[in-house]
Tab-separated table of C-alpha atoms in Angstrom:
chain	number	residue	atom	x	y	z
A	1	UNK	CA	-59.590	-22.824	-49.081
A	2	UNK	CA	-59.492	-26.044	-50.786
A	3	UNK	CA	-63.044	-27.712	-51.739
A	4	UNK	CA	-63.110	-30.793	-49.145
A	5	UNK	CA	-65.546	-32.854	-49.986
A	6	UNK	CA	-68.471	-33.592	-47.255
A	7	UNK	CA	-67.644	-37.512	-45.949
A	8	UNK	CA	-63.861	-36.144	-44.885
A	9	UNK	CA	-65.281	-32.937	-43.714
A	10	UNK	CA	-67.224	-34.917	-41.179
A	11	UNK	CA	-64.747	-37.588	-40.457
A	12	UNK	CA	-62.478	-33.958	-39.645
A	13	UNK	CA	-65.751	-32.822	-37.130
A	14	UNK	CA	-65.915	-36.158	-34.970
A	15	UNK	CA	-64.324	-39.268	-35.714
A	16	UNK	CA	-62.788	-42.115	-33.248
A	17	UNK	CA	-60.374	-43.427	-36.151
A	18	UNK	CA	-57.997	-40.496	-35.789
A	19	UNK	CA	-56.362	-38.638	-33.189
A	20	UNK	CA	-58.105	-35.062	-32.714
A	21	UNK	CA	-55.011	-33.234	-32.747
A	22	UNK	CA	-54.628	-34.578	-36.241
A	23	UNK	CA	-57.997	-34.407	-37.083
A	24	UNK	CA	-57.385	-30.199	-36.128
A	25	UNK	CA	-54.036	-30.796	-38.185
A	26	UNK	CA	-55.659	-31.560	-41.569
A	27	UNK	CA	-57.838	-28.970	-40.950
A	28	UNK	CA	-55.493	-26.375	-40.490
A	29	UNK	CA	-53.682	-27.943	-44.123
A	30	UNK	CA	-56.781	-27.898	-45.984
A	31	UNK	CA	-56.630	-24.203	-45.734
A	32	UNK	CA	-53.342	-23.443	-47.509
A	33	UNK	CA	-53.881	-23.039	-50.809
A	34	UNK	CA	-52.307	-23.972	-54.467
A	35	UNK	CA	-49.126	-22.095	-55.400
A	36	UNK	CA	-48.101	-21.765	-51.323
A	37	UNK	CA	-46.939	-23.642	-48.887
A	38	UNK	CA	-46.896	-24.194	-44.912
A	39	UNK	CA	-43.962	-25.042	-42.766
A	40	UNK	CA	-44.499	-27.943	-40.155
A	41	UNK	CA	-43.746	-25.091	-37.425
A	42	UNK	CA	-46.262	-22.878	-38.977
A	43	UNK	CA	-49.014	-25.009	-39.090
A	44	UNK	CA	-48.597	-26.105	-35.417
A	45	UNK	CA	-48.412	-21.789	-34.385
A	46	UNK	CA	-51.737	-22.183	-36.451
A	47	UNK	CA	-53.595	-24.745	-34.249
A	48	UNK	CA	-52.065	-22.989	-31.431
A	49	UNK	CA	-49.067	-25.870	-30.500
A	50	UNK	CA	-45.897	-23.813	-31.317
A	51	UNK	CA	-43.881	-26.870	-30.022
A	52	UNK	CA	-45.793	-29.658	-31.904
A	53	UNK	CA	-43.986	-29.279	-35.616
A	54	UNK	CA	-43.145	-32.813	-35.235
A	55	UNK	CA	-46.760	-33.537	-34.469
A	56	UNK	CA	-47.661	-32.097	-37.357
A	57	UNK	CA	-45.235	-34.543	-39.753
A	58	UNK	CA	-46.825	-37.410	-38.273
A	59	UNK	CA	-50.360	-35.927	-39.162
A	60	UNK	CA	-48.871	-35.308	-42.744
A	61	UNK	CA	-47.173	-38.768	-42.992
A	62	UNK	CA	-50.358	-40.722	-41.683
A	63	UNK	CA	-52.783	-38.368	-43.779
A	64	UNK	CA	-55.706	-41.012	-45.068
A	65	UNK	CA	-57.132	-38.469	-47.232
A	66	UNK	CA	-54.343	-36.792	-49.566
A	67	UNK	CA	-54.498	-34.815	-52.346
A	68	UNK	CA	-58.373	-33.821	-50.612
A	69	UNK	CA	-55.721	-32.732	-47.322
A	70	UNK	CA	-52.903	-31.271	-49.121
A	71	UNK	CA	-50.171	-32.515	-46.765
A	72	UNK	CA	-47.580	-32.161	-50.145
A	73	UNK	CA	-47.728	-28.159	-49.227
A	74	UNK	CA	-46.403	-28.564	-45.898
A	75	UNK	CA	-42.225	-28.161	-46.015
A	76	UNK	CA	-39.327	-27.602	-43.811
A	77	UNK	CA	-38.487	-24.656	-42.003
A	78	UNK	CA	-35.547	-24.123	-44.476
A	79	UNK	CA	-37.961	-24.693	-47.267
A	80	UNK	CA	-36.622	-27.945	-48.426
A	81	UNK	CA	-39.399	-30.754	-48.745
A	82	UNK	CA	-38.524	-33.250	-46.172
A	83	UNK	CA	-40.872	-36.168	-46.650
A	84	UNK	CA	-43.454	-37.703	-48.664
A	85	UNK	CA	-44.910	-40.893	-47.869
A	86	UNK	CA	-47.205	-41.528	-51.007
A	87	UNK	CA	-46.037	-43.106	-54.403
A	88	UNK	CA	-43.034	-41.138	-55.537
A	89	UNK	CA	-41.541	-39.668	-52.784
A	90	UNK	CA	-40.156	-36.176	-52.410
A	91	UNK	CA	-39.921	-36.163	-56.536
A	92	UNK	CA	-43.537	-36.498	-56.522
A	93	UNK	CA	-44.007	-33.811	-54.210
A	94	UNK	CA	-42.440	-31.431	-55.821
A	95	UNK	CA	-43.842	-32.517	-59.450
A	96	UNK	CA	-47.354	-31.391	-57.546
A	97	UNK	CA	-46.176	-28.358	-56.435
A	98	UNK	CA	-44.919	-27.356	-59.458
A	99	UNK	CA	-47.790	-27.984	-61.189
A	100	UNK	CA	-49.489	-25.475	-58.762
A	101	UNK	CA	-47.125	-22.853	-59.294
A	102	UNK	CA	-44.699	-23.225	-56.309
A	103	UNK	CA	-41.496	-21.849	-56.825
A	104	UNK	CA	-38.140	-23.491	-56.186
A	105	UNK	CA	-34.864	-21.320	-55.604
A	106	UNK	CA	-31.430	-22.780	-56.789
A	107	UNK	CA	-30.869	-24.910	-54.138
A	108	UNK	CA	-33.785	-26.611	-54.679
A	109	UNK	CA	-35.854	-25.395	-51.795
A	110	UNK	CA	-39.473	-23.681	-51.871
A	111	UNK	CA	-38.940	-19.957	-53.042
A	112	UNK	CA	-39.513	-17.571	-49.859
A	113	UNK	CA	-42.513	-15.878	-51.957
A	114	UNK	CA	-44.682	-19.144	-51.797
A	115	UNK	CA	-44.035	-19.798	-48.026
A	116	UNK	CA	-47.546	-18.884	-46.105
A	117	UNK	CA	-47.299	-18.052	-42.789
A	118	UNK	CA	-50.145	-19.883	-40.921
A	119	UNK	CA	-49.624	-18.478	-37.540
C-alpha cells in the first residue's frame, strides 16, 4: 500500500467536501501499488459496486489529492489509459507509469502482467 500521508487519510475517514462513495473510491486506489494497475470495473468489484465503473472515473477525474491517490493506475478494461485530467494528459500518465515499471504491449495498452485484479 502506498504511504498516504495523515491530513488525506482523515479527510478519506469523514469529510463533508466529498462524496463517500468517492471518499471509499480513493481508498480502494491507494491500495494498488507501483508497477500495477486497476481497471475502473475492478476497483468498483473492490468496493463492492460491480456496476459503478463509471463512478469510479468520476472519483479518478475529480481526485483532489493525486499522485498521494494514484488515480494514474486506474485504466480501461481493454488496458488502454482512457483519461487523465492533470497537466499532460494521457502522455503524462503513461510517462508515470512507466517510470514505475508498468508495461505497455504493442498496441500501446497496459501489458496483461501489470493488470491487478482488485475484486
Amino acid at each position: 500500500m502506498n504511504k498516504i500521508p495523515e491530513a488525506i487519510r482523515k479527510a478519506l475517514k469523514s469529510s463533508d467536501r466529498y462524496p463517500a462513495v468517492f471518499r471509499e473510491i480513493w481508498g480502494a486506489c491507494a491500495r494498488i501499488p507501483k508497477g500495477r494497475v486497476a481497471t475502473y470495473g475492478s476497483l468498483a468489484r473492490s468496493i463492492g459496486r460491480p456496476r459503478a465503473a463509471r463512478v469510479v472515473a468520476m472519483a479518478m477525474a475529480r481526485n483532489p489529492f493525486a499522485p498521494d491517490i494514484p488515480c494514474h493506475r486506474v485504466v480501461r478494461s481493454d488496458g488502454s489509459l482512457g483519461g487523465y485530467s492533470a497537466s499532460g494528459g494521457v502522455g503524462a500518465k503513461r510517462r508515470l507509469l512507466e517510470r514505475e515499471g508498468v508495461l505497455f504491449g504493442d498496441r500501446g495498452g497496459v501489458a496483461k502482467a501489470c493488470l491487478l485484479e482488485t475484486a
